[in-house]
PDB file of C-alpha atoms in Angstrom:
ATOM      1  CA  MET A  26       0.100  -0.113  -0.322  1.00  0.00           C
ATOM      2  CA  LEU A  27       2.913   2.030   0.751  1.00  0.00           C
ATOM      3  CA  PHE A  28       4.324   1.589  -2.786  1.00  0.00           C
ATOM      4  CA  HIS A  29       0.474   2.391  -4.119  1.00  0.00           C
ATOM      5  CA  TYR A  30       0.089   5.613  -1.943  1.00  0.00           C
ATOM      6  CA  ALA A  31       3.427   7.004  -2.462  1.00  0.00           C
ATOM      7  CA  SER A  32       4.194  10.494  -3.171  1.00  0.00           C
ATOM      8  CA  ASP A  33       7.909  10.989  -2.628  1.00  0.00           C
ATOM      9  CA  VAL A  34      10.712   8.428  -2.982  1.00  0.00           C
ATOM     10  CA  THR A  35      11.169   8.290   0.893  1.00  0.00           C
ATOM     11  CA  PHE A  36       8.213   6.050   0.634  1.00  0.00           C
ATOM     12  CA  LEU A  37       9.381   3.867  -1.845  1.00  0.00           C
ATOM     13  CA  TYR A  38      12.449   3.400   0.560  1.00  0.00           C
ATOM     14  CA  LEU A  39      10.280   2.626   3.157  1.00  0.00           C
ATOM     15  CA  GLY A  40       8.138   0.459   1.565  1.00  0.00           C
ATOM     16  CA  LEU A  41      11.175  -1.481   0.492  1.00  0.00           C
ATOM     17  CA  ALA A  42      12.605  -1.449   3.978  1.00  0.00           C
ATOM     18  CA  LEU A  43       9.913  -3.057   5.180  1.00  0.00           C
ATOM     19  CA  ALA A  44       8.982  -5.712   2.624  1.00  0.00           C
ATOM     20  CA  GLY A  45      12.744  -6.753   2.710  1.00  0.00           C
ATOM     21  CA  LEU A  46      12.497  -7.536   6.341  1.00  0.00           C
ATOM     22  CA  SER A  47       9.076  -8.928   6.102  1.00  0.00           C
ATOM     23  CA  GLY A  48      11.162 -11.480   3.957  1.00  0.00           C
ATOM     24  CA  GLY A  49      13.771 -12.346   6.728  1.00  0.00           C
ATOM     25  CA  LEU A  50      11.556 -12.712   9.063  1.00  0.00           C
ATOM     26  CA  GLY A  51       9.206 -15.094   7.355  1.00  0.00           C
ATOM     27  CA  GLU A  52      12.062 -17.379   5.597  1.00  0.00           C
ATOM     28  CA  ALA A  53      13.617 -18.396   8.432  1.00  0.00           C
ATOM     29  CA  PRO A  54      10.248 -19.486  10.513  1.00  0.00           C
ATOM     30  CA  VAL A  55       8.840 -21.228   6.961  1.00  0.00           C
ATOM     31  CA  LEU A  56      11.436 -22.714   6.238  1.00  0.00           C
ATOM     32  CA  THR A  57      11.566 -24.299   9.664  1.00  0.00           C
ATOM     33  CA  TYR A  58       8.279 -25.023   9.615  1.00  0.00           C
ATOM     34  CA  VAL A  59       8.606 -26.947   6.079  1.00  0.00           C
ATOM     35  CA  ALA A  60      11.124 -29.087   7.601  1.00  0.00           C
ATOM     36  CA  GLU A  61       8.774 -29.942  10.633  1.00  0.00           C
ATOM     37  CA  ILE A  62       6.118 -31.006   8.937  1.00  0.00           C
ATOM     38  CA  THR A  63       7.481 -32.467   6.063  1.00  0.00           C
ATOM     39  CA  GLN A  64       8.795 -36.540   5.525  1.00  0.00           C
ATOM     40  CA  PRO A  65      12.575 -36.515   5.023  1.00  0.00           C
ATOM     41  CA  ARG A  66      11.395 -38.165   1.502  1.00  0.00           C
ATOM     42  CA  TYR A  67       9.676 -34.659  -0.001  1.00  0.00           C
ATOM     43  CA  ARG A  68      11.469 -32.504   2.302  1.00  0.00           C
ATOM     44  CA  GLY A  69      14.282 -31.359  -0.337  1.00  0.00           C
ATOM     45  CA  MET A  70      11.493 -30.538  -2.758  1.00  0.00           C
ATOM     46  CA  LEU A  71       8.925 -28.795  -0.923  1.00  0.00           C
ATOM     47  CA  ALA A  72      12.371 -26.246   0.111  1.00  0.00           C
ATOM     48  CA  ALA A  73      12.906 -25.550  -3.032  1.00  0.00           C
ATOM     49  CA  THR A  74       8.881 -25.155  -3.524  1.00  0.00           C
ATOM     50  CA  GLY A  75       9.608 -22.091  -1.639  1.00  0.00           C
ATOM     51  CA  SER A  76      12.011 -20.437  -4.046  1.00  0.00           C
ATOM     52  CA  THR A  77       9.916 -21.826  -6.794  1.00  0.00           C
ATOM     53  CA  CYS A  78       7.136 -19.423  -5.612  1.00  0.00           C
ATOM     54  CA  VAL A  79       9.236 -16.837  -5.391  1.00  0.00           C
ATOM     55  CA  ILE A  80      10.592 -16.563  -9.011  1.00  0.00           C
ATOM     56  CA  LEU A  81       6.307 -16.557  -9.886  1.00  0.00           C
ATOM     57  CA  GLY A  82       5.614 -14.257  -8.041  1.00  0.00           C
ATOM     58  CA  VAL A  83       8.462 -12.560 -10.128  1.00  0.00           C
ATOM     59  CA  LEU A  84       7.478 -13.387 -13.486  1.00  0.00           C
ATOM     60  CA  LEU A  85       3.829 -12.406 -12.866  1.00  0.00           C
ATOM     61  CA  GLU A  86       5.197  -8.590 -11.918  1.00  0.00           C
ATOM     62  CA  PHE A  87       7.276  -8.724 -15.037  1.00  0.00           C
ATOM     63  CA  LEU A  88       3.817  -9.675 -16.665  1.00  0.00           C
ATOM     64  CA  MET A  89       1.629  -7.060 -15.064  1.00  0.00           C
ATOM     65  CA  GLY A  90       4.807  -4.350 -15.388  1.00  0.00           C
ATOM     66  CA  SER A  91       4.709  -4.792 -19.357  1.00  0.00           C
ATOM     67  CA  PHE A  92       0.709  -2.882 -19.360  1.00  0.00           C
ATOM     68  CA  MET A  93      -0.033  -1.269 -16.104  1.00  0.00           C
ATOM     69  CA  LYS A  94       1.076   1.024 -14.344  1.00  0.00           C
ATOM     70  CA  TRP A  95       3.742   0.332 -10.996  1.00  0.00           C
ATOM     71  CA  ARG A  96       0.722   2.091  -8.727  1.00  0.00           C
ATOM     72  CA  ALA A  97      -1.954  -0.859 -10.212  1.00  0.00           C
ATOM     73  CA  VAL A  98       0.778  -3.764  -9.642  1.00  0.00           C
ATOM     74  CA  ALA A  99       1.422  -2.616  -6.495  1.00  0.00           C
ATOM     75  CA  LEU A 100      -2.338  -2.863  -5.630  1.00  0.00           C
ATOM     76  CA  ILE A 101      -2.493  -5.879  -6.752  1.00  0.00           C
ATOM     77  CA  SER A 102       0.498  -7.707  -5.185  1.00  0.00           C
ATOM     78  CA  ALA A 103      -0.824  -6.596  -2.183  1.00  0.00           C
ATOM     79  CA  ALA A 104      -3.870  -8.755  -1.647  1.00  0.00           C
ATOM     80  CA  VAL A 105      -1.571 -11.549  -1.612  1.00  0.00           C
ATOM     81  CA  PRO A 106       0.321 -11.442   1.239  1.00  0.00           C
ATOM     82  CA  VAL A 107      -2.980 -10.400   3.445  1.00  0.00           C
ATOM     83  CA  LEU A 108      -4.444 -13.827   1.480  1.00  0.00           C
ATOM     84  CA  ALA A 109      -1.508 -15.757   2.578  1.00  0.00           C
ATOM     85  CA  ALA A 110      -2.480 -14.257   6.157  1.00  0.00           C
ATOM     86  CA  LEU A 111      -5.832 -15.334   5.842  1.00  0.00           C
ATOM     87  CA  LEU A 112      -4.722 -19.029   4.943  1.00  0.00           C
ATOM     88  CA  LEU A 113      -2.068 -19.376   8.135  1.00  0.00           C
ATOM     89  CA  PHE A 114      -5.151 -19.366  10.447  1.00  0.00           C
ATOM     90  CA  PHE A 115      -6.592 -22.695   9.018  1.00  0.00           C
ATOM     91  CA  ILE A 116      -3.340 -24.883   8.784  1.00  0.00           C
ATOM     92  CA  PRO A 117      -1.936 -26.352  12.636  1.00  0.00           C
ATOM     93  CA  GLU A 118       0.984 -26.025  13.892  1.00  0.00           C
ATOM     94  CA  SER A 119       4.444 -27.742  13.636  1.00  0.00           C
ATOM     95  CA  PRO A 120       3.611 -31.326  15.128  1.00  0.00           C
ATOM     96  CA  VAL A 121       7.222 -31.242  16.596  1.00  0.00           C
ATOM     97  CA  TRP A 122       6.427 -27.903  18.422  1.00  0.00           C
ATOM     98  CA  LEU A 123       3.806 -28.950  19.559  1.00  0.00           C
ATOM     99  CA  ALA A 124       5.283 -32.274  21.086  1.00  0.00           C
ATOM    100  CA  SER A 125       7.940 -29.909  22.106  1.00  0.00           C
ATOM    101  CA  LYS A 126       5.582 -28.294  24.290  1.00  0.00           C
ATOM    102  CA  GLY A 127       4.379 -30.847  25.850  1.00  0.00           C
ATOM    103  CA  ARG A 128       1.082 -30.621  23.919  1.00  0.00           C
ATOM    104  CA  LEU A 129       1.269 -34.863  22.443  1.00  0.00           C
ATOM    105  CA  GLU A 130      -2.697 -35.295  21.311  1.00  0.00           C
ATOM    106  CA  GLU A 131      -2.838 -31.392  19.634  1.00  0.00           C
ATOM    107  CA  SER A 132       0.539 -32.778  17.811  1.00  0.00           C
ATOM    108  CA  LYS A 133      -1.043 -35.959  16.774  1.00  0.00           C
ATOM    109  CA  ALA A 134      -3.745 -34.103  15.442  1.00  0.00           C
ATOM    110  CA  ALA A 135      -1.939 -31.792  14.050  1.00  0.00           C
ATOM    111  CA  LEU A 136       0.276 -34.817  12.523  1.00  0.00           C
ATOM    112  CA  ALA A 137      -2.919 -36.451  11.013  1.00  0.00           C
ATOM    113  CA  TRP A 138      -4.391 -33.467   9.155  1.00  0.00           C
ATOM    114  CA  LEU A 139      -0.807 -32.608   7.941  1.00  0.00           C
ATOM    115  CA  ARG A 140      -0.918 -36.433   5.909  1.00  0.00           C
ATOM    116  CA  GLY A 141      -4.234 -36.128   4.845  1.00  0.00           C
ATOM    117  CA  TRP A 142      -6.512 -35.663   7.556  1.00  0.00           C
ATOM    118  CA  THR A 143      -5.640 -39.704   8.263  1.00  0.00           C
ATOM    119  CA  SER A 144      -6.712 -40.997  11.528  1.00  0.00           C
ATOM    120  CA  LYS A 145      -4.076 -40.491  14.500  1.00  0.00           C
ATOM    121  CA  GLU A 146      -3.941 -44.370  14.902  1.00  0.00           C
ATOM    122  CA  GLN A 147      -2.115 -44.083  11.219  1.00  0.00           C
ATOM    123  CA  VAL A 148       0.208 -41.837  12.482  1.00  0.00           C
ATOM    124  CA  GLU A 149       0.719 -43.200  15.483  1.00  0.00           C
ATOM    125  CA  ALA A 150       4.408 -44.728  14.203  1.00  0.00           C
ATOM    126  CA  GLU A 151       5.305 -41.367  12.787  1.00  0.00           C
ATOM    127  CA  PHE A 152       4.081 -40.210  16.216  1.00  0.00           C
ATOM    128  CA  LEU A 153       5.665 -42.384  19.115  1.00  0.00           C
ATOM    129  CA  GLU A 154       9.580 -41.416  16.620  1.00  0.00           C
ATOM    130  CA  ILE A 155       8.857 -37.996  17.105  1.00  0.00           C
ATOM    131  CA  GLU A 156       8.314 -37.916  21.226  1.00  0.00           C
ATOM    132  CA  ARG A 157      11.129 -40.387  21.340  1.00  0.00           C
ATOM    133  CA  GLN A 158      13.375 -37.427  19.639  1.00  0.00           C
ATOM    134  CA  MET A 159      11.530 -34.625  21.442  1.00  0.00           C
ATOM    135  CA  THR A 160      12.319 -37.325  25.266  1.00  0.00           C
ATOM    136  CA  LYS A 161      16.157 -37.502  23.879  1.00  0.00           C
ATOM    137  CA  ASP A 162      17.053 -33.972  22.809  1.00  0.00           C
ATOM    138  CA  ALA A 163      14.952 -33.145  26.643  1.00  0.00           C
ATOM    139  CA  GLU A 164      17.216 -35.528  28.658  1.00  0.00           C
ATOM    140  CA  LEU A 165      20.375 -33.762  26.324  1.00  0.00           C
ATOM    141  CA  GLN A 166      19.484 -30.473  27.099  1.00  0.00           C
ATOM    142  CA  LYS A 167      18.382 -31.034  30.734  1.00  0.00           C
ATOM    143  CA  ASP A 168      21.476 -30.488  32.337  1.00  0.00           C
ATOM    144  CA  PHE A 169      22.427 -27.369  29.749  1.00  0.00           C
ATOM    145  CA  THR A 170      23.868 -24.256  30.948  1.00  0.00           C
ATOM    146  CA  ILE A 171      23.729 -20.921  28.910  1.00  0.00           C
ATOM    147  CA  VAL A 172      27.155 -21.621  28.504  1.00  0.00           C
ATOM    148  CA  ASP A 173      26.976 -25.416  27.714  1.00  0.00           C
ATOM    149  CA  LYS A 174      24.633 -24.276  24.714  1.00  0.00           C
ATOM    150  CA  ALA A 175      25.985 -21.650  23.445  1.00  0.00           C
ATOM    151  CA  ARG A 176      29.737 -23.260  23.591  1.00  0.00           C
ATOM    152  CA  LEU A 177      27.542 -25.529  20.720  1.00  0.00           C
ATOM    153  CA  TYR A 178      27.160 -22.631  18.648  1.00  0.00           C
ATOM    154  CA  THR A 179      31.628 -22.613  18.194  1.00  0.00           C
ATOM    155  CA  GLN A 180      31.798 -26.061  17.927  1.00  0.00           C
ATOM    156  CA  ARG A 181      33.018 -27.518  14.379  1.00  0.00           C
ATOM    157  CA  ALA A 182      30.565 -29.309  14.088  1.00  0.00           C
ATOM    158  CA  PHE A 183      27.985 -26.391  14.090  1.00  0.00           C
ATOM    159  CA  LEU A 184      30.690 -23.093  12.314  1.00  0.00           C
ATOM    160  CA  GLN A 185      31.197 -25.818   8.943  1.00  0.00           C
ATOM    161  CA  PRO A 186      28.127 -26.191   7.651  1.00  0.00           C
ATOM    162  CA  PHE A 187      27.123 -23.053   8.716  1.00  0.00           C
ATOM    163  CA  GLY A 188      30.042 -21.699   7.069  1.00  0.00           C
ATOM    164  CA  ILE A 189      28.961 -23.376   4.581  1.00  0.00           C
ATOM    165  CA  ILE A 190      25.334 -21.717   4.026  1.00  0.00           C
ATOM    166  CA  LEU A 191      26.815 -18.614   4.345  1.00  0.00           C
ATOM    167  CA  LEU A 192      29.270 -19.109   0.547  1.00  0.00           C
ATOM    168  CA  CYS A 193      25.690 -20.489  -0.570  1.00  0.00           C
ATOM    169  CA  PHE A 194      23.557 -17.898  -0.021  1.00  0.00           C
ATOM    170  CA  PHE A 195      26.660 -15.090  -0.748  1.00  0.00           C
ATOM    171  CA  ILE A 196      27.262 -16.595  -3.632  1.00  0.00           C
ATOM    172  CA  GLY A 197      23.714 -16.520  -4.526  1.00  0.00           C
ATOM    173  CA  HIS A 198      22.380 -12.780  -4.159  1.00  0.00           C
ATOM    174  CA  PHE A 199      26.178 -11.630  -4.776  1.00  0.00           C
ATOM    175  CA  SER A 200      26.020 -13.169  -8.458  1.00  0.00           C
ATOM    176  CA  GLY A 201      23.539  -9.842  -9.352  1.00  0.00           C
ATOM    177  CA  MET A 202      19.983 -11.681  -9.297  1.00  0.00           C
ATOM    178  CA  THR A 203      18.302  -9.092  -7.563  1.00  0.00           C
ATOM    179  CA  THR A 204      20.029  -6.599  -9.615  1.00  0.00           C
ATOM    180  CA  LEU A 205      19.511  -8.357 -12.354  1.00  0.00           C
ATOM    181  CA  GLN A 206      15.862  -8.828 -12.497  1.00  0.00           C
ATOM    182  CA  THR A 207      15.055  -4.942 -10.959  1.00  0.00           C
ATOM    183  CA  TYR A 208      17.067  -3.331 -13.660  1.00  0.00           C
ATOM    184  CA  ALA A 209      16.155  -5.901 -16.647  1.00  0.00           C
ATOM    185  CA  VAL A 210      14.608  -3.375 -18.672  1.00  0.00           C
ATOM    186  CA  GLN A 211      17.442  -1.442 -18.783  1.00  0.00           C
ATOM    187  CA  ILE A 212      19.718  -3.842 -18.805  1.00  0.00           C
ATOM    188  CA  PHE A 213      18.140  -5.514 -22.538  1.00  0.00           C
ATOM    189  CA  HIS A 214      17.843  -2.072 -23.499  1.00  0.00           C
ATOM    190  CA  THR A 215      21.497  -1.086 -22.758  1.00  0.00           C
ATOM    191  CA  LEU A 216      22.864  -4.253 -24.503  1.00  0.00           C
ATOM    192  CA  LYS A 217      20.183  -3.339 -27.664  1.00  0.00           C
ATOM    193  CA  ALA A 218      18.338  -6.507 -27.453  1.00  0.00           C
ATOM    194  CA  PRO A 219      16.709  -7.744 -30.627  1.00  0.00           C
ATOM    195  CA  ILE A 220      13.313  -7.870 -29.445  1.00  0.00           C
ATOM    196  CA  ASN A 221      11.189  -5.791 -27.020  1.00  0.00           C
ATOM    197  CA  LYS A 222      12.963  -4.958 -23.504  1.00  0.00           C
ATOM    198  CA  TYR A 223       9.617  -6.106 -21.321  1.00  0.00           C
ATOM    199  CA  TYR A 224       9.218  -8.601 -23.947  1.00  0.00           C
ATOM    200  CA  ALA A 225      12.889  -9.649 -22.723  1.00  0.00           C
ATOM    201  CA  THR A 226      12.277  -8.791 -19.712  1.00  0.00           C
ATOM    202  CA  CYS A 227       9.334 -11.492 -18.950  1.00  0.00           C
ATOM    203  CA  LEU A 228      11.265 -14.637 -20.787  1.00  0.00           C
ATOM    204  CA  LEU A 229      13.569 -14.217 -18.180  1.00  0.00           C
ATOM    205  CA  GLY A 230      11.295 -14.508 -15.161  1.00  0.00           C
ATOM    206  CA  LEU A 231       9.852 -17.413 -17.454  1.00  0.00           C
ATOM    207  CA  THR A 232      13.784 -19.338 -17.603  1.00  0.00           C
ATOM    208  CA  GLU A 233      14.491 -18.671 -14.452  1.00  0.00           C
ATOM    209  CA  LEU A 234      10.722 -20.144 -13.394  1.00  0.00           C
ATOM    210  CA  ILE A 235      11.159 -22.931 -15.499  1.00  0.00           C
ATOM    211  CA  GLY A 236      14.812 -23.225 -13.867  1.00  0.00           C
ATOM    212  CA  THR A 237      13.696 -23.647 -10.872  1.00  0.00           C
ATOM    213  CA  LEU A 238      10.853 -25.588 -11.682  1.00  0.00           C
ATOM    214  CA  PHE A 239      14.051 -27.941 -13.110  1.00  0.00           C
ATOM    215  CA  CYS A 240      15.593 -27.819  -9.323  1.00  0.00           C
ATOM    216  CA  VAL A 241      12.782 -28.962  -7.319  1.00  0.00           C
ATOM    217  CA  PHE A 242      12.634 -31.601  -9.699  1.00  0.00           C
ATOM    218  CA  LEU A 243      16.465 -33.006  -9.777  1.00  0.00           C
ATOM    219  CA  VAL A 244      16.970 -32.481  -6.388  1.00  0.00           C
ATOM    220  CA  HIS A 245      15.914 -35.758  -5.145  1.00  0.00           C
ATOM    221  CA  ARG A 246      17.186 -37.738  -8.268  1.00  0.00           C
ATOM    222  CA  THR A 247      20.587 -35.903  -8.065  1.00  0.00           C
ATOM    223  CA  GLY A 248      21.338 -34.540  -4.638  1.00  0.00           C
ATOM    224  CA  LYS A 249      22.187 -30.797  -3.844  1.00  0.00           C
ATOM    225  CA  ARG A 250      25.661 -30.883  -4.479  1.00  0.00           C
ATOM    226  CA  PRO A 251      25.722 -31.154  -8.238  1.00  0.00           C
ATOM    227  CA  LEU A 252      22.796 -29.066  -8.582  1.00  0.00           C
ATOM    228  CA  VAL A 253      24.831 -26.200  -6.017  1.00  0.00           C
ATOM    229  CA  PHE A 254      27.828 -27.048  -8.752  1.00  0.00           C
ATOM    230  CA  THR A 255      25.779 -26.938 -11.620  1.00  0.00           C
ATOM    231  CA  SER A 256      24.212 -23.852 -11.559  1.00  0.00           C
ATOM    232  CA  THR A 257      26.730 -21.757  -9.568  1.00  0.00           C
ATOM    233  CA  ILE A 258      29.264 -22.319 -12.763  1.00  0.00           C
ATOM    234  CA  GLY A 259      26.045 -21.533 -15.022  1.00  0.00           C
ATOM    235  CA  CYS A 260      25.666 -18.105 -13.529  1.00  0.00           C
ATOM    236  CA  ALA A 261      29.473 -17.671 -13.361  1.00  0.00           C
ATOM    237  CA  VAL A 262      29.567 -18.510 -17.443  1.00  0.00           C
ATOM    238  CA  CYS A 263      26.567 -16.762 -18.392  1.00  0.00           C
ATOM    239  CA  PHE A 264      27.260 -13.010 -16.564  1.00  0.00           C
ATOM    240  CA  PHE A 265      31.207 -14.072 -18.332  1.00  0.00           C
ATOM    241  CA  GLY A 266      29.456 -13.648 -22.016  1.00  0.00           C
ATOM    242  CA  ALA A 267      26.918 -11.152 -20.911  1.00  0.00           C
ATOM    243  CA  ALA A 268      29.410  -8.576 -19.248  1.00  0.00           C
ATOM    244  CA  THR A 269      31.996  -9.761 -22.479  1.00  0.00           C
ATOM    245  CA  TYR A 270      28.664  -8.809 -25.125  1.00  0.00           C
ATOM    246  CA  ALA A 271      28.192  -5.641 -22.991  1.00  0.00           C
ATOM    247  CA  TYR A 272      32.353  -4.620 -23.153  1.00  0.00           C
ATOM    248  CA  PHE A 273      31.581  -4.914 -27.145  1.00  0.00           C
ATOM    249  CA  VAL A 274      28.777  -3.187 -27.807  1.00  0.00           C
ATOM    250  CA  ASN A 275      29.195   0.539 -29.042  1.00  0.00           C
ATOM    251  CA  GLU A 276      28.171   3.464 -26.204  1.00  0.00           C
ATOM    252  CA  ILE A 277      27.601   1.105 -23.738  1.00  0.00           C
ATOM    253  CA  PRO A 278      28.922   2.933 -21.056  1.00  0.00           C
ATOM    254  CA  GLY A 279      27.149   6.744 -21.842  1.00  0.00           C
ATOM    255  CA  ALA A 280      23.950   5.145 -23.220  1.00  0.00           C
ATOM    256  CA  ALA A 281      23.155   2.695 -19.638  1.00  0.00           C
ATOM    257  CA  VAL A 282      24.109   6.812 -17.303  1.00  0.00           C
ATOM    258  CA  GLN A 283      21.305   7.767 -19.522  1.00  0.00           C
ATOM    259  CA  ASN A 284      18.957   5.072 -18.704  1.00  0.00           C
ATOM    260  CA  VAL A 285      19.446   5.220 -15.611  1.00  0.00           C
ATOM    261  CA  VAL A 286      19.055   8.720 -15.268  1.00  0.00           C
ATOM    262  CA  ALA A 287      16.313   8.516 -17.992  1.00  0.00           C
ATOM    263  CA  ASN A 288      14.581   5.606 -15.365  1.00  0.00           C
ATOM    264  CA  VAL A 289      14.927   7.501 -11.803  1.00  0.00           C
ATOM    265  CA  SER A 290      13.281  10.892 -13.565  1.00  0.00           C
ATOM    266  CA  SER A 291       9.839   8.684 -14.934  1.00  0.00           C
ATOM    267  CA  ILE A 292       9.839   7.674 -11.216  1.00  0.00           C
ATOM    268  CA  LYS A 293       9.759  10.501 -10.131  1.00  0.00           C
ATOM    269  CA  ALA A 294       7.976  12.317 -12.501  1.00  0.00           C
ATOM    270  CA  ASP A 295       4.949   9.768 -11.796  1.00  0.00           C
ATOM    271  CA  ILE A 296       4.971  10.405  -7.632  1.00  0.00           C
ATOM    272  CA  THR A 297       4.887  14.101  -8.363  1.00  0.00           C
TER     273      THR A 297
END
């Protein structure tokens, strides 16, 4: 709504900051919830589905932005988080979290609902495994002090996988993914794309969606390491090719500056 009713660039910055903060705060609980409610054989696919939905949203924004004013796109987009918030009232809490709080009957009922509205008896074996794991964790942490818990974060068993995850996220975001999506129209115009810059941007979103769908179906069969290596090398090759092409296109620096200035000016003119 801040985007739709913005009367100054400050409101756009505030809206972007709040959207980024909300996305960051929501990502960890969502991934944790998916991991806790999903059976192991489906966990990788469902975790990857989150990225697919993000890219689908980006593609829809590209499509709407091609023939609608950005204020109208912002207003339509505001309905999505409202709908998501309403749907949250209809899903149960994580069975693992409920069991950790001693709410065993609620945990069993939630597990039965999440497995396709089955009866509690049909999920008895899985529930007993959750209960056993919660009891084991409680025994391990019973004598833990705050210092002992803090020490866990300094051990190699934590630091090594944590460092790998940080590196993967850093490479993924530092590769220019967000920048490419944000300035796709200007980039295609600057690189003198042979088709309409808005159509090219929509094709970019479609290509990203196809790539994430491949990831969803392949992650269970190939594992995560081959996908990480393949996608990282593929991104490097593509960006190197784009940079090389941009270097040899005539008057790229001047055109790039003119496009950015023109884009900012048009946004400010639209706001005022």
